[in-house]
PDB file of C-alpha atoms and ligand atoms in Angstrom:
ATOM      1  CA  UNK A   1     -17.341  31.682 -19.658  1.00 85.00           C
ATOM      2  CA  UNK A   2     -17.056  28.133 -16.369  1.00 95.00           C
ATOM      3  CA  UNK A   3     -17.713  28.368 -12.806  1.00 96.00           C
ATOM      4  CA  UNK A   4     -16.547  26.566 -10.186  1.00 96.00           C
ATOM      5  CA  UNK A   5     -20.064  25.740  -9.622  1.00 96.00           C
ATOM      6  CA  UNK A   6     -21.397  24.800 -13.593  1.00 96.00           C
ATOM      7  CA  UNK A   7     -17.636  22.429 -13.214  1.00 97.00           C
ATOM      8  CA  UNK A   8     -18.945  20.952 -10.817  1.00 96.00           C
ATOM      9  CA  UNK A   9     -22.781  20.408 -12.202  1.00 96.00           C
ATOM     10  CA  UNK A  10     -20.867  19.351 -15.707  1.00 97.00           C
ATOM     11  CA  UNK A  11     -19.003  16.310 -13.027  1.00 97.00           C
ATOM     12  CA  UNK A  12     -21.876  15.598 -11.416  1.00 97.00           C
ATOM     13  CA  UNK A  13     -22.946  13.939 -14.937  1.00 97.00           C
ATOM     14  CA  UNK A  14     -20.269  11.662 -15.372  1.00 98.00           C
ATOM     15  CA  UNK A  15     -18.767  11.009 -12.023  1.00 98.00           C
ATOM     16  CA  UNK A  16     -19.672  10.307  -7.954  1.00 97.00           C
ATOM     17  CA  UNK A  17     -19.958  13.467  -6.150  1.00 96.00           C
ATOM     18  CA  UNK A  18     -17.513  12.394  -3.764  1.00 96.00           C
ATOM     19  CA  UNK A  19     -14.603  12.185  -6.473  1.00 97.00           C
ATOM     20  CA  UNK A  20     -15.926  15.181  -8.090  1.00 97.00           C
ATOM     21  CA  UNK A  21     -14.931  17.682  -5.378  1.00 97.00           C
ATOM     22  CA  UNK A  22     -11.550  16.278  -4.381  1.00 97.00           C
ATOM     23  CA  UNK A  23     -10.269  16.316  -8.387  1.00 98.00           C
ATOM     24  CA  UNK A  24     -11.886  19.455  -8.536  1.00 97.00           C
ATOM     25  CA  UNK A  25      -9.991  20.674  -5.345  1.00 97.00           C
ATOM     26  CA  UNK A  26      -6.779  18.742  -6.765  1.00 97.00           C
ATOM     27  CA  UNK A  27      -7.232  20.684 -10.234  1.00 97.00           C
ATOM     28  CA  UNK A  28      -7.798  23.727  -8.646  1.00 97.00           C
ATOM     29  CA  UNK A  29      -5.112  23.852  -6.193  1.00 96.00           C
ATOM     30  CA  UNK A  30      -8.252  24.691  -3.383  1.00 96.00           C
ATOM     31  CA  UNK A  31      -9.528  23.150  -0.138  1.00 94.00           C
ATOM     32  CA  UNK A  32     -12.744  21.307  -1.056  1.00 93.00           C
ATOM     33  CA  UNK A  33     -14.913  23.744   0.937  1.00 94.00           C
ATOM     34  CA  UNK A  34     -13.981  26.536  -0.973  1.00 93.00           C
ATOM     35  CA  UNK A  35     -15.453  24.982  -3.714  1.00 92.00           C
ATOM     36  CA  UNK A  36     -18.615  25.193  -2.050  1.00 93.00           C
ATOM     37  CA  UNK A  37     -18.072  28.676  -0.426  1.00 95.00           C
ATOM     38  CA  UNK A  38     -17.228  30.349  -3.667  1.00 95.00           C
ATOM     39  CA  UNK A  39     -18.864  28.220  -6.539  1.00 95.00           C
ATOM     40  CA  UNK A  40     -19.214  31.507  -8.292  1.00 96.00           C
ATOM     41  CA  UNK A  41     -16.103  31.731  -9.121  1.00 97.00           C
ATOM     42  CA  UNK A  42     -14.995  31.710 -12.481  1.00 97.00           C
ATOM     43  CA  UNK A  43     -11.755  29.442 -13.789  1.00 97.00           C
ATOM     44  CA  UNK A  44      -9.595  30.074 -16.754  1.00 96.00           C
ATOM     45  CA  UNK A  45      -9.754  27.998 -19.973  1.00 96.00           C
ATOM     46  CA  UNK A  46      -7.038  26.354 -18.239  1.00 96.00           C
ATOM     47  CA  UNK A  47      -8.140  25.895 -15.297  1.00 97.00           C
ATOM     48  CA  UNK A  48     -11.767  24.227 -16.665  1.00 97.00           C
ATOM     49  CA  UNK A  49      -9.672  21.513 -19.165  1.00 96.00           C
ATOM     50  CA  UNK A  50      -7.489  20.189 -16.161  1.00 97.00           C
ATOM     51  CA  UNK A  51     -11.078  19.697 -14.584  1.00 97.00           C
ATOM     52  CA  UNK A  52     -12.521  18.510 -17.243  1.00 97.00           C
ATOM     53  CA  UNK A  53      -9.499  16.169 -18.470  1.00 97.00           C
ATOM     54  CA  UNK A  54      -9.474  15.044 -14.818  1.00 98.00           C
ATOM     55  CA  UNK A  55     -13.474  13.824 -14.371  1.00 98.00           C
ATOM     56  CA  UNK A  56     -12.951  11.894 -17.724  1.00 98.00           C
ATOM     57  CA  UNK A  57      -9.997  10.231 -16.660  1.00 98.00           C
ATOM     58  CA  UNK A  58     -12.603   8.963 -13.580  1.00 98.00           C
ATOM     59  CA  UNK A  59     -14.828   8.348 -15.765  1.00 97.00           C
ATOM     60  CA  UNK A  60     -12.782   5.760 -17.762  1.00 96.00           C
ATOM     61  CA  UNK A  61     -12.174   4.001 -14.678  1.00 96.00           C
ATOM     62  CA  UNK A  62      -8.859   5.829 -13.633  1.00 97.00           C
ATOM     63  CA  UNK A  63      -8.702   5.920  -9.589  1.00 98.00           C
ATOM     64  CA  UNK A  64      -8.963   9.076  -7.656  1.00 98.00           C
ATOM     65  CA  UNK A  65      -5.475   8.550  -5.615  1.00 98.00           C
ATOM     66  CA  UNK A  66      -3.836   7.584  -9.307  1.00 98.00           C
ATOM     67  CA  UNK A  67      -5.420  11.413 -10.658  1.00 98.00           C
ATOM     68  CA  UNK A  68      -4.287  13.031  -7.065  1.00 97.00           C
ATOM     69  CA  UNK A  69      -0.718  11.330  -7.677  1.00 98.00           C
ATOM     70  CA  UNK A  70      -1.735  10.683  -3.427  1.00 97.00           C
ATOM     71  CA  UNK A  71      -3.125   8.180  -1.422  1.00 98.00           C
ATOM     72  CA  UNK A  72      -3.553   8.235   2.750  1.00 98.00           C
ATOM     73  CA  UNK A  73      -2.274   5.154   4.632  1.00 98.00           C
ATOM     74  CA  UNK A  74      -2.099   5.193   8.336  1.00 98.00           C
ATOM     75  CA  UNK A  75      -2.325   8.771   8.660  1.00 98.00           C
ATOM     76  CA  UNK A  76       0.678  10.062   6.185  1.00 98.00           C
ATOM     77  CA  UNK A  77      -0.093  10.691   2.733  1.00 98.00           C
ATOM     78  CA  UNK A  78       2.482   9.420   0.376  1.00 98.00           C
ATOM     79  CA  UNK A  79       3.188   9.428  -3.601  1.00 98.00           C
ATOM     80  CA  UNK A  80       1.205   6.772  -6.285  1.00 98.00           C
ATOM     81  CA  UNK A  81       1.629   6.320  -9.631  1.00 98.00           C
ATOM     82  CA  UNK A  82       1.079   3.637 -12.031  1.00 98.00           C
ATOM     83  CA  UNK A  83       3.979   2.164 -10.798  1.00 98.00           C
ATOM     84  CA  UNK A  84       2.569   0.741  -7.683  1.00 98.00           C
ATOM     85  CA  UNK A  85      -0.086  -0.291  -5.997  1.00 98.00           C
ATOM     86  CA  UNK A  86      -2.460   2.018  -4.230  1.00 98.00           C
ATOM     87  CA  UNK A  87      -2.171   1.577  -0.322  1.00 98.00           C
ATOM     88  CA  UNK A  88      -5.576  -0.159   0.628  1.00 98.00           C
ATOM     89  CA  UNK A  89      -6.496   0.764   4.860  1.00 97.00           C
ATOM     90  CA  UNK A  90      -6.761  -2.953   5.552  1.00 97.00           C
ATOM     91  CA  UNK A  91      -3.107  -3.044   5.723  1.00 98.00           C
ATOM     92  CA  UNK A  92      -2.987  -0.691   8.079  1.00 98.00           C
ATOM     93  CA  UNK A  93      -3.928  -4.235  10.176  1.00 98.00           C
ATOM     94  CA  UNK A  94      -0.487  -5.576   9.501  1.00 98.00           C
ATOM     95  CA  UNK A  95       0.936  -2.122  10.608  1.00 98.00           C
ATOM     96  CA  UNK A  96      -0.448  -2.067  13.686  1.00 98.00           C
ATOM     97  CA  UNK A  97       0.196  -5.574  14.605  1.00 98.00           C
ATOM     98  CA  UNK A  98       4.020  -5.106  13.680  1.00 98.00           C
ATOM     99  CA  UNK A  99       4.417  -1.904  15.500  1.00 98.00           C
ATOM    100  CA  UNK A 100       2.603  -3.821  18.688  1.00 98.00           C
ATOM    101  CA  UNK A 101       5.296  -6.502  18.466  1.00 98.00           C
ATOM    102  CA  UNK A 102       7.788  -3.874  17.993  1.00 98.00           C
ATOM    103  CA  UNK A 103       7.010  -2.164  20.918  1.00 98.00           C
ATOM    104  CA  UNK A 104       6.548  -5.589  23.217  1.00 97.00           C
ATOM    105  CA  UNK A 105       9.221  -6.883  21.806  1.00 98.00           C
ATOM    106  CA  UNK A 106      12.192  -4.053  20.854  1.00 97.00           C
ATOM    107  CA  UNK A 107      12.511  -5.057  17.432  1.00 98.00           C
ATOM    108  CA  UNK A 108      15.589  -3.310  15.904  1.00 98.00           C
ATOM    109  CA  UNK A 109      15.817  -4.218  12.445  1.00 98.00           C
ATOM    110  CA  UNK A 110      12.805  -4.713  10.233  1.00 99.00           C
ATOM    111  CA  UNK A 111      12.072  -5.721   6.542  1.00 99.00           C
ATOM    112  CA  UNK A 112       9.526  -5.477   4.335  1.00 98.00           C
ATOM    113  CA  UNK A 113       8.960  -7.550   1.072  1.00 98.00           C
ATOM    114  CA  UNK A 114       7.022  -6.125  -1.806  1.00 98.00           C
ATOM    115  CA  UNK A 115       7.141  -3.157  -0.112  1.00 98.00           C
ATOM    116  CA  UNK A 116       5.428  -1.196  -2.783  1.00 98.00           C
ATOM    117  CA  UNK A 117       5.352   2.601  -2.779  1.00 98.00           C
ATOM    118  CA  UNK A 118       6.696   2.251   1.050  1.00 98.00           C
ATOM    119  CA  UNK A 119       3.399   2.254   2.215  1.00 98.00           C
ATOM    120  CA  UNK A 120       4.144  -0.259   5.555  1.00 99.00           C
ATOM    121  CA  UNK A 121       8.178   0.444   5.625  1.00 99.00           C
ATOM    122  CA  UNK A 122       7.414   3.794   6.422  1.00 99.00           C
ATOM    123  CA  UNK A 123       4.638   3.922   8.586  1.00 98.00           C
ATOM    124  CA  UNK A 124       6.460   0.932  10.687  1.00 98.00           C
ATOM    125  CA  UNK A 125       9.722   3.673  10.788  1.00 98.00           C
ATOM    126  CA  UNK A 126       7.681   6.785  11.743  1.00 98.00           C
ATOM    127  CA  UNK A 127       5.774   4.595  14.345  1.00 98.00           C
ATOM    128  CA  UNK A 128       8.673   2.904  15.563  1.00 98.00           C
ATOM    129  CA  UNK A 129      11.839   5.511  16.051  1.00 97.00           C
ATOM    130  CA  UNK A 130      14.923   2.836  16.672  1.00 97.00           C
ATOM    131  CA  UNK A 131      13.571   0.680  14.376  1.00 98.00           C
ATOM    132  CA  UNK A 132      16.145   0.135  11.113  1.00 98.00           C
ATOM    133  CA  UNK A 133      14.157  -1.162   8.042  1.00 99.00           C
ATOM    134  CA  UNK A 134      14.972  -2.467   4.516  1.00 98.00           C
ATOM    135  CA  UNK A 135      12.620  -2.466   1.874  1.00 98.00           C
ATOM    136  CA  UNK A 136      12.467  -5.144  -0.573  1.00 98.00           C
ATOM    137  CA  UNK A 137      11.207  -5.098  -4.275  1.00 98.00           C
ATOM    138  CA  UNK A 138      11.450  -6.428  -7.584  1.00 98.00           C
ATOM    139  CA  UNK A 139       9.875  -4.192  -9.299  1.00 98.00           C
ATOM    140  CA  UNK A 140      12.817  -0.955 -10.473  1.00 98.00           C
ATOM    141  CA  UNK A 141       9.451   1.235 -11.025  1.00 98.00           C
ATOM    142  CA  UNK A 142       8.294   0.737  -7.865  1.00 98.00           C
ATOM    143  CA  UNK A 143      11.201   1.609  -6.181  1.00 98.00           C
ATOM    144  CA  UNK A 144      12.028   4.589  -7.244  1.00 98.00           C
ATOM    145  CA  UNK A 145       8.784   5.870  -5.710  1.00 98.00           C
ATOM    146  CA  UNK A 146       9.595   4.042  -2.510  1.00 98.00           C
ATOM    147  CA  UNK A 147      12.932   6.181  -2.780  1.00 98.00           C
ATOM    148  CA  UNK A 148      10.305   9.242  -2.819  1.00 98.00           C
ATOM    149  CA  UNK A 149       8.347   9.250  -0.191  1.00 98.00           C
ATOM    150  CA  UNK A 150      11.319   8.047   2.221  1.00 98.00           C
ATOM    151  CA  UNK A 151      12.926  11.074   1.420  1.00 98.00           C
ATOM    152  CA  UNK A 152       9.725  13.328   1.569  1.00 98.00           C
ATOM    153  CA  UNK A 153       8.932  11.831   5.442  1.00 98.00           C
ATOM    154  CA  UNK A 154      12.317  12.081   6.446  1.00 98.00           C
ATOM    155  CA  UNK A 155      13.179   8.394   7.135  1.00 98.00           C
ATOM    156  CA  UNK A 156      16.162   7.152   4.733  1.00 98.00           C
ATOM    157  CA  UNK A 157      18.691   7.680   7.435  1.00 98.00           C
ATOM    158  CA  UNK A 158      16.591   4.263   8.558  1.00 98.00           C
ATOM    159  CA  UNK A 159      15.082   2.401   5.406  1.00 98.00           C
ATOM    160  CA  UNK A 160      17.502   1.239   3.036  1.00 98.00           C
ATOM    161  CA  UNK A 161      15.900   0.092   0.187  1.00 98.00           C
ATOM    162  CA  UNK A 162      17.114  -3.070  -2.136  1.00 98.00           C
ATOM    163  CA  UNK A 163      15.781  -4.648  -5.650  1.00 98.00           C
ATOM    164  CA  UNK A 164      15.424  -8.260  -5.926  1.00 98.00           C
ATOM    165  CA  UNK A 165      13.326 -10.944  -5.634  1.00 98.00           C
ATOM    166  CA  UNK A 166      11.155 -11.770  -2.313  1.00 98.00           C
ATOM    167  CA  UNK A 167      14.292 -12.240   0.626  1.00 98.00           C
ATOM    168  CA  UNK A 168      16.450 -12.701  -1.132  1.00 98.00           C
ATOM    169  CA  UNK A 169      17.891  -9.353  -1.087  1.00 98.00           C
ATOM    170  CA  UNK A 170      18.545  -9.904   2.689  1.00 98.00           C
ATOM    171  CA  UNK A 171      22.145 -10.761   4.218  1.00 97.00           C
ATOM    172  CA  UNK A 172      21.549 -10.924   7.608  1.00 97.00           C
ATOM    173  CA  UNK A 173      17.911 -11.996   9.902  1.00 98.00           C
ATOM    174  CA  UNK A 174      16.256  -9.375  11.027  1.00 98.00           C
ATOM    175  CA  UNK A 175      13.910  -8.941  13.932  1.00 98.00           C
ATOM    176  CA  UNK A 176      10.760  -8.227  11.713  1.00 98.00           C
ATOM    177  CA  UNK A 177       9.613  -9.189   8.568  1.00 98.00           C
ATOM    178  CA  UNK A 178       5.862  -7.908   7.202  1.00 98.00           C
ATOM    179  CA  UNK A 179       4.964  -8.522   3.486  1.00 98.00           C
ATOM    180  CA  UNK A 180       2.005  -7.682   1.773  1.00 98.00           C
ATOM    181  CA  UNK A 181       2.959  -9.601  -1.377  1.00 98.00           C
ATOM    182  CA  UNK A 182       0.206 -10.286  -4.123  1.00 98.00           C
ATOM    183  CA  UNK A 183      -2.283 -12.960  -3.588  1.00 97.00           C
ATOM    184  CA  UNK A 184      -4.711 -12.686  -6.454  1.00 96.00           C
ATOM    185  CA  UNK A 185      -5.647 -15.622  -8.224  1.00 95.00           C
ATOM    186  CA  UNK A 186      -3.893 -15.000 -11.357  1.00 91.00           C
ATOM    187  CA  UNK A 187      -7.160 -16.982 -14.012  1.00 82.00           C
ATOM    188  CA  UNK A 188      -9.062 -14.155 -11.878  1.00 85.00           C
ATOM    189  CA  UNK A 189      -7.997 -10.808 -13.524  1.00 88.00           C
ATOM    190  CA  UNK A 190     -10.641  -8.345 -12.050  1.00 89.00           C
ATOM    191  CA  UNK A 191     -11.301  -5.292 -14.569  1.00 90.00           C
ATOM    192  CA  UNK A 192     -11.366  -2.984 -10.962  1.00 91.00           C
ATOM    193  CA  UNK A 193      -7.666  -3.538 -10.457  1.00 95.00           C
ATOM    194  CA  UNK A 194      -6.531  -2.641 -14.242  1.00 95.00           C
ATOM    195  CA  UNK A 195      -5.170   0.427 -13.773  1.00 97.00           C
ATOM    196  CA  UNK A 196      -2.469  -0.812 -10.994  1.00 97.00           C
ATOM    197  CA  UNK A 197       0.435  -2.837 -11.634  1.00 96.00           C
ATOM    198  CA  UNK A 198      -0.249  -6.947 -12.614  1.00 95.00           C
ATOM    199  CA  UNK A 199       2.926  -7.155 -10.727  1.00 96.00           C
ATOM    200  CA  UNK A 200       1.723  -5.450  -7.784  1.00 96.00           C
ATOM    201  CA  UNK A 201      -1.714  -8.015  -7.978  1.00 97.00           C
ATOM    202  CA  UNK A 202      -1.660 -11.403  -8.974  1.00 96.00           C
ATOM    203  CA  UNK A 203       1.152 -14.704  -7.835  1.00 97.00           C
ATOM    204  CA  UNK A 204      -0.522 -17.706 -10.030  1.00 96.00           C
ATOM    205  CA  UNK A 205      -3.131 -20.066 -10.158  1.00 95.00           C
ATOM    206  CA  UNK A 206      -4.205 -20.040  -6.285  1.00 95.00           C
ATOM    207  CA  UNK A 207      -2.778 -16.615  -5.681  1.00 97.00           C
ATOM    208  CA  UNK A 208      -0.098 -17.794  -2.974  1.00 98.00           C
ATOM    209  CA  UNK A 209       2.529 -18.992  -5.826  1.00 98.00           C
ATOM    210  CA  UNK A 210       4.645 -15.949  -3.968  1.00 98.00           C
ATOM    211  CA  UNK A 211       4.378 -16.376  -0.343  1.00 98.00           C
ATOM    212  CA  UNK A 212       5.070 -19.507  -0.018  1.00 98.00           C
ATOM    213  CA  UNK A 213       8.513 -18.739  -1.742  1.00 98.00           C
ATOM    214  CA  UNK A 214       9.145 -15.781   1.042  1.00 98.00           C
ATOM    215  CA  UNK A 215       7.885 -18.742   3.857  1.00 98.00           C
ATOM    216  CA  UNK A 216      10.387 -20.895   2.332  1.00 98.00           C
ATOM    217  CA  UNK A 217      12.683 -18.746   2.920  1.00 98.00           C
ATOM    218  CA  UNK A 218      12.096 -17.029   6.311  1.00 98.00           C
ATOM    219  CA  UNK A 219      13.637 -19.948   8.352  1.00 97.00           C
ATOM    220  CA  UNK A 220      16.743 -17.836   7.128  1.00 98.00           C
ATOM    221  CA  UNK A 221      16.297 -14.731   7.607  1.00 98.00           C
ATOM    222  CA  UNK A 222      14.085 -14.256  10.506  1.00 98.00           C
ATOM    223  CA  UNK A 223      16.489 -14.235  13.754  1.00 98.00           C
ATOM    224  CA  UNK A 224      15.528 -15.740  16.679  1.00 97.00           C
ATOM    225  CA  UNK A 225      12.201 -13.942  18.704  1.00 97.00           C
ATOM    226  CA  UNK A 226      11.578 -12.729  15.549  1.00 98.00           C
ATOM    227  CA  UNK A 227       8.093 -11.975  13.931  1.00 98.00           C
ATOM    228  CA  UNK A 228       6.851 -12.842  11.042  1.00 98.00           C
ATOM    229  CA  UNK A 229       3.241 -11.051   9.289  1.00 98.00           C
ATOM    230  CA  UNK A 230       2.253 -11.917   5.593  1.00 98.00           C
ATOM    231  CA  UNK A 231      -1.074 -10.102   4.763  1.00 98.00           C
ATOM    232  CA  UNK A 232      -3.473 -12.607   3.001  1.00 98.00           C
ATOM    233  CA  UNK A 233      -6.788 -13.229   0.464  1.00 97.00           C
ATOM    234  CA  UNK A 234      -9.497 -14.718   3.773  1.00 98.00           C
ATOM    235  CA  UNK A 235      -9.732 -18.089   2.425  1.00 97.00           C
ATOM    236  CA  UNK A 236      -5.977 -18.095   2.180  1.00 98.00           C
ATOM    237  CA  UNK A 237      -5.616 -18.119   6.127  1.00 98.00           C
ATOM    238  CA  UNK A 238      -5.397 -21.729   7.063  1.00 98.00           C
ATOM    239  CA  UNK A 239      -3.019 -22.645   4.375  1.00 98.00           C
ATOM    240  CA  UNK A 240      -0.790 -19.265   5.271  1.00 98.00           C
ATOM    241  CA  UNK A 241      -0.989 -20.330   8.761  1.00 98.00           C
ATOM    242  CA  UNK A 242       0.199 -23.697   8.883  1.00 98.00           C
ATOM    243  CA  UNK A 243       3.243 -23.024   6.016  1.00 98.00           C
ATOM    244  CA  UNK A 244       4.230 -20.554   9.182  1.00 98.00           C
ATOM    245  CA  UNK A 245       3.925 -22.773  11.444  1.00 98.00           C
ATOM    246  CA  UNK A 246       5.942 -25.863   9.274  1.00 97.00           C
ATOM    247  CA  UNK A 247       8.776 -22.818   8.790  1.00 97.00           C
ATOM    248  CA  UNK A 248       8.858 -21.107  11.664  1.00 97.00           C
ATOM    249  CA  UNK A 249       8.048 -24.467  14.288  1.00 96.00           C
ATOM    250  CA  UNK A 250       5.935 -22.141  16.065  1.00 97.00           C
ATOM    251  CA  UNK A 251       2.315 -21.767  16.507  1.00 98.00           C
ATOM    252  CA  UNK A 252       0.276 -18.621  13.931  1.00 98.00           C
ATOM    253  CA  UNK A 253      -1.912 -16.198  14.609  1.00 98.00           C
ATOM    254  CA  UNK A 254      -4.985 -15.229  12.363  1.00 98.00           C
ATOM    255  CA  UNK A 255      -5.748 -11.181  12.583  1.00 98.00           C
ATOM    256  CA  UNK A 256      -9.015  -9.812  11.336  1.00 98.00           C
ATOM    257  CA  UNK A 257      -9.371  -6.779   9.971  1.00 97.00           C
ATOM    258  CA  UNK A 258     -11.848  -3.575  10.458  1.00 95.00           C
ATOM    259  CA  UNK A 259     -14.379  -5.544   9.048  1.00 95.00           C
ATOM    260  CA  UNK A 260     -14.307  -8.478  10.417  1.00 97.00           C
ATOM    261  CA  UNK A 261     -12.263 -10.608   7.466  1.00 98.00           C
ATOM    262  CA  UNK A 262      -9.156 -12.365   8.614  1.00 98.00           C
ATOM    263  CA  UNK A 263      -6.313 -10.246   6.953  1.00 98.00           C
ATOM    264  CA  UNK A 264      -2.971 -10.848   8.582  1.00 98.00           C
ATOM    265  CA  UNK A 265      -0.965 -14.133  10.042  1.00 98.00           C
ATOM    266  CA  UNK A 266       1.452 -13.625  12.415  1.00 98.00           C
ATOM    267  CA  UNK A 267       3.970 -15.720  13.798  1.00 98.00           C
ATOM    268  CA  UNK A 268       6.531 -15.610  16.415  1.00 97.00           C
ATOM    269  CA  UNK A 269      10.053 -17.550  16.658  1.00 96.00           C
ATOM    270  CA  UNK A 270      10.616 -18.940  19.759  1.00 89.00           C
TER     271      UNK A 270
HETATM  272  C1  SAM B 301       0.499  -6.144  -2.518  1.00 94.78           C
HETATM  273  S1  SAM B 301       1.933  -5.121  -3.871  1.00 94.78           S
HETATM  274  C2  SAM B 301       1.487  -4.143  -2.219  1.00 94.78           C
HETATM  275  C3  SAM B 301       3.219  -3.039  -1.656  1.00 94.78           C
HETATM  276  C4  SAM B 301       2.995  -2.363  -0.443  1.00 94.78           C
HETATM  277  N1  SAM B 301       3.475  -3.008   0.323  1.00 94.78           N
HETATM  278  C5  SAM B 301       1.643  -2.182   0.071  1.00 94.78           C
HETATM  279  O1  SAM B 301       0.868  -2.678   0.969  1.00 94.78           O
HETATM  280  O2  SAM B 301       0.762  -0.945  -0.696  1.00 94.78           O
HETATM  281  C6  SAM B 301       2.545  -6.747  -3.693  1.00 94.78           C
HETATM  282  C7  SAM B 301       4.043  -6.235  -4.152  1.00 94.78           C
HETATM  283  O3  SAM B 301       5.541  -6.845  -4.182  1.00 94.78           O
HETATM  284  C8  SAM B 301       5.574  -6.863  -5.658  1.00 94.78           C
HETATM  285  N2  SAM B 301       6.414  -8.146  -6.207  1.00 94.78           N
HETATM  286  C9  SAM B 301       5.701  -8.537  -6.988  1.00 94.78           C
HETATM  287  N3  SAM B 301       6.765  -9.662  -6.602  1.00 94.78           N
HETATM  288  C10 SAM B 301       8.172  -9.623  -6.493  1.00 94.78           C
HETATM  289  C11 SAM B 301       8.826 -10.327  -5.873  1.00 94.78           C
HETATM  290  N4  SAM B 301       8.946 -11.431  -6.832  1.00 94.78           N
HETATM  291  N5  SAM B 301       9.625 -10.097  -4.810  1.00 94.78           N
HETATM  292  C12 SAM B 301       9.597  -8.840  -4.017  1.00 94.78           C
HETATM  293  N6  SAM B 301       8.253  -7.919  -4.850  1.00 94.78           N
HETATM  294  C13 SAM B 301       7.451  -9.171  -5.681  1.00 94.78           C
HETATM  295  C14 SAM B 301       5.544  -5.964  -6.173  1.00 94.78           C
HETATM  296  O4  SAM B 301       5.894  -5.008  -7.219  1.00 94.78           O
HETATM  297  C15 SAM B 301       4.410  -4.809  -5.358  1.00 94.78           C
HETATM  298  O5  SAM B 301       5.209  -3.880  -4.903  1.00 94.78           O
END
């Protein structure tokens, strides 16, 4: 007979303690605290097999968020699976800056290009109750996940999902464009990201092929006094700022994430 304590000890031989606790609690449907409070409780065969399957997958490198099927972003729990990028904490910098713009400007309409799980679109809709958002993505699988999250958070009446290339599906200007498009360099595929979809990560030789094309289309889709916020790799800040200034005709601003890295370039149309 295997107890919670036995299973936890076995897990700790293969994976980090925090991951083990999160995954065991998930597999057993109990709070993490119950693992520590009642290690003597015995597991059914199905429970023991469920725990060890998750531990083996984690030991092989699969992200905890995919194993749990969810990830918290900007205080909201989102469903995630291998069709979407796992939302990152640094993207909250973009959300906070965009929400500050909405409050200051009274923006009514937004487009989230490369919406993935819908993380940014949903955080904006929940943070700005009169904002209408169009969530855009080229991946039908990602948009299925986005639709699920949009429905779960009760914002389907204010977020419309459209499939297509970058900003092409927009047929009318919006007050706000937010973009966390892929920005990693194709030649440098990272083993640590192997479980996430390549379409969500890589963008040409310098990582800017998609951002460049989206910026080129901004003059068509950004309303007067509208603003655009692009998440970037810190090394891309200068080039993205210059491209935005040329496209939109006003000065761009670089914003920093909590780690102190240049993470977002913003521009407002005059
Ligand atoms: C870095 S992920 C960001 C996901 C989400 N916005 C987030 O912050 O967690 C980039 C997203 O861009 C989408 N994408 C890639 N190429 C695209 C294109 N040409 N047009 C629209 N979306 C694209 C991918 O499918 C992916 O969902």
